Coordinates of C-alpha atoms in Angstrom, one line a residue:
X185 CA 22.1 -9.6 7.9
X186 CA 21.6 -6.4 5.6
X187 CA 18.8 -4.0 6.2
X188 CA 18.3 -0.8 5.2
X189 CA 17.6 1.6 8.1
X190 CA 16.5 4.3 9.2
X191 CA 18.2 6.8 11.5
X192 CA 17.2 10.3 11.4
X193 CA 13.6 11.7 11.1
X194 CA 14.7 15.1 10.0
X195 CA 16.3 13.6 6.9
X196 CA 14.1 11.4 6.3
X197 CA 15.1 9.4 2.9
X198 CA 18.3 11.0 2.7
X199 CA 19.0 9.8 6.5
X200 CA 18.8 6.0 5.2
X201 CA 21.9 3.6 5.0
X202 CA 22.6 0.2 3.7
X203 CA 23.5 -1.4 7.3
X204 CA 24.5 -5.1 9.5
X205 CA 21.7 -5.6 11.6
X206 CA 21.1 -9.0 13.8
X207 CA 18.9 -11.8 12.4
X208 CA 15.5 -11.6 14.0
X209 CA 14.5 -14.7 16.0
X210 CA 10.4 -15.0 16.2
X211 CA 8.6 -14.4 19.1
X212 CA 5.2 -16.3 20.2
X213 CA 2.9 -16.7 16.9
X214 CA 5.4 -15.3 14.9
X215 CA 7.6 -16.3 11.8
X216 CA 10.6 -15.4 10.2
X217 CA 10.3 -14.7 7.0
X218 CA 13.7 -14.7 4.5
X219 CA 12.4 -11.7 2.4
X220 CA 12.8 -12.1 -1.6
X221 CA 11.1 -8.9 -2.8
X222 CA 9.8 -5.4 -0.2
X223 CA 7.7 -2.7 -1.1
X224 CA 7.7 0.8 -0.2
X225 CA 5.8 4.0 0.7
X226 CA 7.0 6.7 0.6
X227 CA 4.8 8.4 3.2
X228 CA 6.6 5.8 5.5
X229 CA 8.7 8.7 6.5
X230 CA 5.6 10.7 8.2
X231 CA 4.2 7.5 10.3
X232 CA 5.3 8.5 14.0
X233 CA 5.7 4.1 13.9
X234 CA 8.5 5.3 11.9
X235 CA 10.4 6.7 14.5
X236 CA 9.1 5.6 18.0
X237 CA 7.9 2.3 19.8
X238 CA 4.6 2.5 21.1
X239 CA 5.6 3.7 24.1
X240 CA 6.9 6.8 22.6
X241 CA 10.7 5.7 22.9
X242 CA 13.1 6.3 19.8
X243 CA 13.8 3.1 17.6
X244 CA 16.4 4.3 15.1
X245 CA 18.2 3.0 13.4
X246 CA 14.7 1.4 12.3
X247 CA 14.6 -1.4 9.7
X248 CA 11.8 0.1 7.1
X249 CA 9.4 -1.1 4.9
X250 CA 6.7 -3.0 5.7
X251 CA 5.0 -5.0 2.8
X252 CA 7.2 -8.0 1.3
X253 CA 6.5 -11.4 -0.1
X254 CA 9.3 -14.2 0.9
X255 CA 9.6 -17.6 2.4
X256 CA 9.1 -19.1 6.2
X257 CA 12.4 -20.3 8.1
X258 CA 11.3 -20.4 11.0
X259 CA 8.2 -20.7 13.1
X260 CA 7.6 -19.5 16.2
X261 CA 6.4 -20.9 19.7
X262 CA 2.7 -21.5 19.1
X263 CA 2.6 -20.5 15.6
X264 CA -0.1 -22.2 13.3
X265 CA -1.3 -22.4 10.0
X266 CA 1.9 -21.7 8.4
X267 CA 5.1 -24.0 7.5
X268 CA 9.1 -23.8 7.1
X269 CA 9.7 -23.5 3.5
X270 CA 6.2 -21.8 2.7
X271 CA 5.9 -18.8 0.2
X272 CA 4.0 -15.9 1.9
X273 CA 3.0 -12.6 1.5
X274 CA 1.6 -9.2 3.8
X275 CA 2.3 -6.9 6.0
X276 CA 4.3 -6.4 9.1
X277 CA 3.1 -4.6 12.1
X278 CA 4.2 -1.0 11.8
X279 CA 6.1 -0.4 15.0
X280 CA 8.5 -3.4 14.5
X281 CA 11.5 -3.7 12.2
X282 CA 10.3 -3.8 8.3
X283 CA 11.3 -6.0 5.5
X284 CA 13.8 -4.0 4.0
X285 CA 15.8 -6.6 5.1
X286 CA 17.5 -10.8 4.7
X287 CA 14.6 -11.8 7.2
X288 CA 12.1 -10.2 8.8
X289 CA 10.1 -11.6 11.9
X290 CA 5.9 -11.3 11.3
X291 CA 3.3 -12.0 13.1
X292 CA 1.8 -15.5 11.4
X293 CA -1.8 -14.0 11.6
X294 CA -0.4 -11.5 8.9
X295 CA 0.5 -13.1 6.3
X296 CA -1.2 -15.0 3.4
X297 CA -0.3 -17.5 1.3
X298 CA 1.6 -16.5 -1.9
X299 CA 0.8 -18.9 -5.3
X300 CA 3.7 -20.4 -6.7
X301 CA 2.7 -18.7 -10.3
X302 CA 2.9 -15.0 -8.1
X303 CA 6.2 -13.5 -8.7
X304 CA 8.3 -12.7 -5.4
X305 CA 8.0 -9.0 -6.9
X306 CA 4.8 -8.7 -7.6
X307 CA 3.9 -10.4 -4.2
X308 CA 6.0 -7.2 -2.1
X309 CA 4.1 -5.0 -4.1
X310 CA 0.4 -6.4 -3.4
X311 CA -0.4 -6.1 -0.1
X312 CA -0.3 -2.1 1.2
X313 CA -1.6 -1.0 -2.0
X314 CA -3.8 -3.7 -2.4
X315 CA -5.4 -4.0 1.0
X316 CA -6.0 -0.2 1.0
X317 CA -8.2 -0.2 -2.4
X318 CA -9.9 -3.7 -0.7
X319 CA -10.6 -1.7 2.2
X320 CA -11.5 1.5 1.6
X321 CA -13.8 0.6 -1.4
X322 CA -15.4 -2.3 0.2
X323 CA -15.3 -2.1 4.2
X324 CA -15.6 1.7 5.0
X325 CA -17.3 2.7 0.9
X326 CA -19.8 0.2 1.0
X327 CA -19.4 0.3 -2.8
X328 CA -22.5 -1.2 -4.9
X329 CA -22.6 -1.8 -8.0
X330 CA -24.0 1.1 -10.2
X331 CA -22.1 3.9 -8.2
X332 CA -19.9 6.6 -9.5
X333 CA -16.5 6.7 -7.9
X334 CA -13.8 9.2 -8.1
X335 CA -10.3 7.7 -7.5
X336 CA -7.9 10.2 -7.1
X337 CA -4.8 9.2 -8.8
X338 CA -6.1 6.6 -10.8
X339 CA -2.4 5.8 -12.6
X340 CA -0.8 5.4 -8.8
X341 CA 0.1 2.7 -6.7
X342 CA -3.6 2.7 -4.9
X343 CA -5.3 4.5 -7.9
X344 CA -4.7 2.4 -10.3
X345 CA -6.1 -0.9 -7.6
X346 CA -9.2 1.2 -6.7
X347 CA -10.3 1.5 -10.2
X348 CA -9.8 -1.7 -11.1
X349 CA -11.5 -3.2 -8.3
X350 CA -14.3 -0.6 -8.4
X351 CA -15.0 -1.9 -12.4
X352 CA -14.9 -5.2 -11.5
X353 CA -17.8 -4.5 -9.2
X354 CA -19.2 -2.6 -11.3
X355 CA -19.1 1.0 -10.7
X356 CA -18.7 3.9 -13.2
X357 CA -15.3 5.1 -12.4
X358 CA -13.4 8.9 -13.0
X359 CA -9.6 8.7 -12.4
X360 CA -7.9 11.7 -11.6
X361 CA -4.1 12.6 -12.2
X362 CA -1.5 14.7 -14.2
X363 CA -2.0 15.2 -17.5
X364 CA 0.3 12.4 -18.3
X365 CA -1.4 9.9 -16.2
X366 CA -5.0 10.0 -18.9
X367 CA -4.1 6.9 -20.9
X368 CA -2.7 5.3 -18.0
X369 CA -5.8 5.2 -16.4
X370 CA -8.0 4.8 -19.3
X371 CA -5.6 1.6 -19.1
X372 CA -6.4 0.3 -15.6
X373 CA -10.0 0.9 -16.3
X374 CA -11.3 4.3 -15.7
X375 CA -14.3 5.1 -17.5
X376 CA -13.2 9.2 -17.4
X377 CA -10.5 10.8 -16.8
X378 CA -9.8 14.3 -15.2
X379 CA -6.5 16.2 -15.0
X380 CA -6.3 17.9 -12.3
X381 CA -5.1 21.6 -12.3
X382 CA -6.0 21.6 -16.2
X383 CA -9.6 21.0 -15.7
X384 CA -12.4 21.7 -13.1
X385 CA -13.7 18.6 -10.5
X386 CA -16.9 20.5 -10.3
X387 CA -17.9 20.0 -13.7
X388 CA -18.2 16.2 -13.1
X389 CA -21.2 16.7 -11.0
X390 CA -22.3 14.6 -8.7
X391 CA -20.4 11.4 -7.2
X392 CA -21.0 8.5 -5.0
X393 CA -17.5 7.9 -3.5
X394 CA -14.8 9.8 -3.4
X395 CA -11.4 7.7 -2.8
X396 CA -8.8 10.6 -1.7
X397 CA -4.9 10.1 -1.6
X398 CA -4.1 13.6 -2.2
X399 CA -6.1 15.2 0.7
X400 CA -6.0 19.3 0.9
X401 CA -7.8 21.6 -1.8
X402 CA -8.3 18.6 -3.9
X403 CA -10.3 16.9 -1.0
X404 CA -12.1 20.1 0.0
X405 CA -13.2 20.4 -3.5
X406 CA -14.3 16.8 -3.8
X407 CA -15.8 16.5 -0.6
X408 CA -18.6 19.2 -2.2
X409 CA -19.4 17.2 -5.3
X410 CA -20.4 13.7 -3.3
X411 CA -24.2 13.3 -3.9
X412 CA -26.3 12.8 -0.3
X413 CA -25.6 9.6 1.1
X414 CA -22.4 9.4 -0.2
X415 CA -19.0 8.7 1.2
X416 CA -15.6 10.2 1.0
X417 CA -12.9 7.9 2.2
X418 CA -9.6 9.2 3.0
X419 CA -6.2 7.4 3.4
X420 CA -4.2 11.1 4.2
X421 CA -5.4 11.5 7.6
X422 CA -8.1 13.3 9.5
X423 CA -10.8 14.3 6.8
X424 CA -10.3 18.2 6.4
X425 CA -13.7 18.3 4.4
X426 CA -17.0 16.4 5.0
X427 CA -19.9 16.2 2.3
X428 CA -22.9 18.3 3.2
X429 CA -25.0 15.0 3.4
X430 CA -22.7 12.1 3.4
X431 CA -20.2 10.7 5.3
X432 CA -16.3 10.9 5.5
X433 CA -13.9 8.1 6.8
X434 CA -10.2 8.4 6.9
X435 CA -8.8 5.0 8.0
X436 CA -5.3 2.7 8.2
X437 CA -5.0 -0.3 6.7
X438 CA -4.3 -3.1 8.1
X439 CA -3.6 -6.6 7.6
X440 CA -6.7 -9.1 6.7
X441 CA -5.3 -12.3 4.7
X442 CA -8.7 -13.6 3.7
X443 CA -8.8 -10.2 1.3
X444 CA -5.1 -10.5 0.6
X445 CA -6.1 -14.3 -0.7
X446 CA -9.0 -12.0 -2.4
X447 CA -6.3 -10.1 -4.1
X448 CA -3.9 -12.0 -5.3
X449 CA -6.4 -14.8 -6.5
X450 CA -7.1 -11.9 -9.3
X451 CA -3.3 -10.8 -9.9
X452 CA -2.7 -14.6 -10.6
X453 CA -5.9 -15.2 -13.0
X454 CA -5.1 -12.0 -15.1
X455 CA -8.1 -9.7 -13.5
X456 CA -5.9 -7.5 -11.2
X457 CA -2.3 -5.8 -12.6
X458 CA 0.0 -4.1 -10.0
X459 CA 1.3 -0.5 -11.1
X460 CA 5.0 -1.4 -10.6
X461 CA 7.7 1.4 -11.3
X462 CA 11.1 1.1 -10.3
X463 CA 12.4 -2.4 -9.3
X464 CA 16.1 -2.1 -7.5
X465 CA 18.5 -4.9 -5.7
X466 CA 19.0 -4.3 -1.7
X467 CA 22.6 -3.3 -2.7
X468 CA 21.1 -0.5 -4.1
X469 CA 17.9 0.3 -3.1
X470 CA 19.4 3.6 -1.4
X471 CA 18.8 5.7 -4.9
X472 CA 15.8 4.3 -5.6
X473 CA 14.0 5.0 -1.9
X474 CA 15.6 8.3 -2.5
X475 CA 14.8 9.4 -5.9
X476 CA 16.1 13.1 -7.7
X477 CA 12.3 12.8 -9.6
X478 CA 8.8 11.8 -9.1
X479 CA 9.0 8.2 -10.2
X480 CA 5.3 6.0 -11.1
X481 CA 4.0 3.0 -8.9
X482 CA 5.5 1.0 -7.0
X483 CA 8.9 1.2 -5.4
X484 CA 10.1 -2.7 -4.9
X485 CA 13.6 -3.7 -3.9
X486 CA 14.4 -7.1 -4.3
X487 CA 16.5 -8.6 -1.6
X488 CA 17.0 -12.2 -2.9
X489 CA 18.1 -12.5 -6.8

């Protein structure tokens, strides 16, 4: 089958090939999925899951990507809740081959159900981006209604599903970006906007929840504007900044397909849009995982016409 690999860290994007990798066969509880559509993160290239098993050992060339929407083949021994010829959609486990591939084998417990009226492509680009907003606002923000939140990159990929969610639920949301990004936000839902590097986060004042995806100065300087009791959450690592009375979580996402059934029940009734920028064939997704310039949202290659 084709898969687009990777093969050395140093590299990184510009170490990726178009390649003829073995069909997967599933293992116990697992299915092989033919992939239609695959997202992708760029910060993929910094996971050590990347480049290593987990026992340390290399595993390039590594099949990457690891969010897709596509349809079951094939079910393995003592696999439930799932059946050949299903449409699915989540996440695959981050130390096995991805989905930038024909097939990909997943763990069933992974994967979600993807409504017929979903599009393959819009599926792929659901469930990392998704799942993290879900997550981070709900599980480790403790979000009520009537907070303030700050979501850091409002226009992006996560941005733009954090402030829609955090609406929804009825929060008073500031997006942050470029200069470029204001309308875009204002868009998906942010009450305010603020452009960072042309105007000061300290003159917001005081804030609930920070959601950070930029980390650094911009965290630091966040982390001191979070009212007591209030929580930074951090999807860049180990928080470099705490609030003075509040608490600070930095956490991975992972795979829950009760919220992905959460999420994509709002894509498919019109609540929830996906911030999806450039959409490429596997014949040439090498460009478009590799781009000259910064691109918006969403990166998804589509495998299957």
């Amino acid at each position: 089958m084709k898969a687009i690999v990777a093969t050395d860290q140093a590299a990184e994007a510009a170490g990726i090939k178009l390649a003829e990798r073995p069909e997967p066969t599933p293992a116990i509880n697992d299915v092989v999925v033919a992939v239609h559509a695959s997202g992708f993160v760029p910060a993929e290239w910094e996971w050590p899951s990347t480049w290593v098993d987990r026992s340390g050992h290399d595993r390039t060339p590594a099949i990457i990507g690891h969010e897709f929407a596509g349809v079951v083949t094939s079910l393995g021994y003592g696999t439930t809740g799932l059946s050949v010829g299903q449409r699915v959609f989540g996440i695959t486990d981050w130390h096995r081959d991805g989905t930038l591939a024909e097939y990909a084998a997943v763990e069933a417990r992974n994967l979600a159900p993807l409504p017929g009226n979903v599009d393959f492509t819009v599926g792929a680009s659901l469930p990392i981006s998704g799942l993290t907003a879900w997550q981070g606002l709900f599980q480790h923000g403790r979000l009520q209604a009537g907070q303030s939140v700050l979501a850091h990159g409002a226009a992006g990929a996560v941005g733009s599903v954090v402030t829609q969610l955090a609406r929804e639920f009825g929060a008073y949301v500031i997006g942050t970006g470029r200069a470029a990004d204001r309308q875009a936000a204002l868009d998906f839902g942010a009450n305010e906007f603020l452009a960072l590097g042309d105007e000061d986060l300290e003159d917001i004042g005081g804030v609930d929840l920070v959601f950070d995806v930029i980390g650094g100065d911009v965290q630091r300087r966040s982390a001191s504007i979070i009212r007591p009791g209030g929580t930074l959450v951090s999807v860049v690592g180990p928080v470099e900044a705490r609030p003075v009375d509040g608490l600070a979580v930095d956490f991975v996402v992972e795979a829950v397909p009760s919220q992905l059934v959460e999420i994509v029940d709002r894509v498919r009734h019109g609540r929830l849009r996906m911030q999806i920028g450039t959409i490429a064939p596997l014949e040439d997704a090498l460009p478009a995982l590799n781009p000259t310039e910064r691109r918006k949202g969403k990166t998804v290659i589509r495998v299957r016409p």
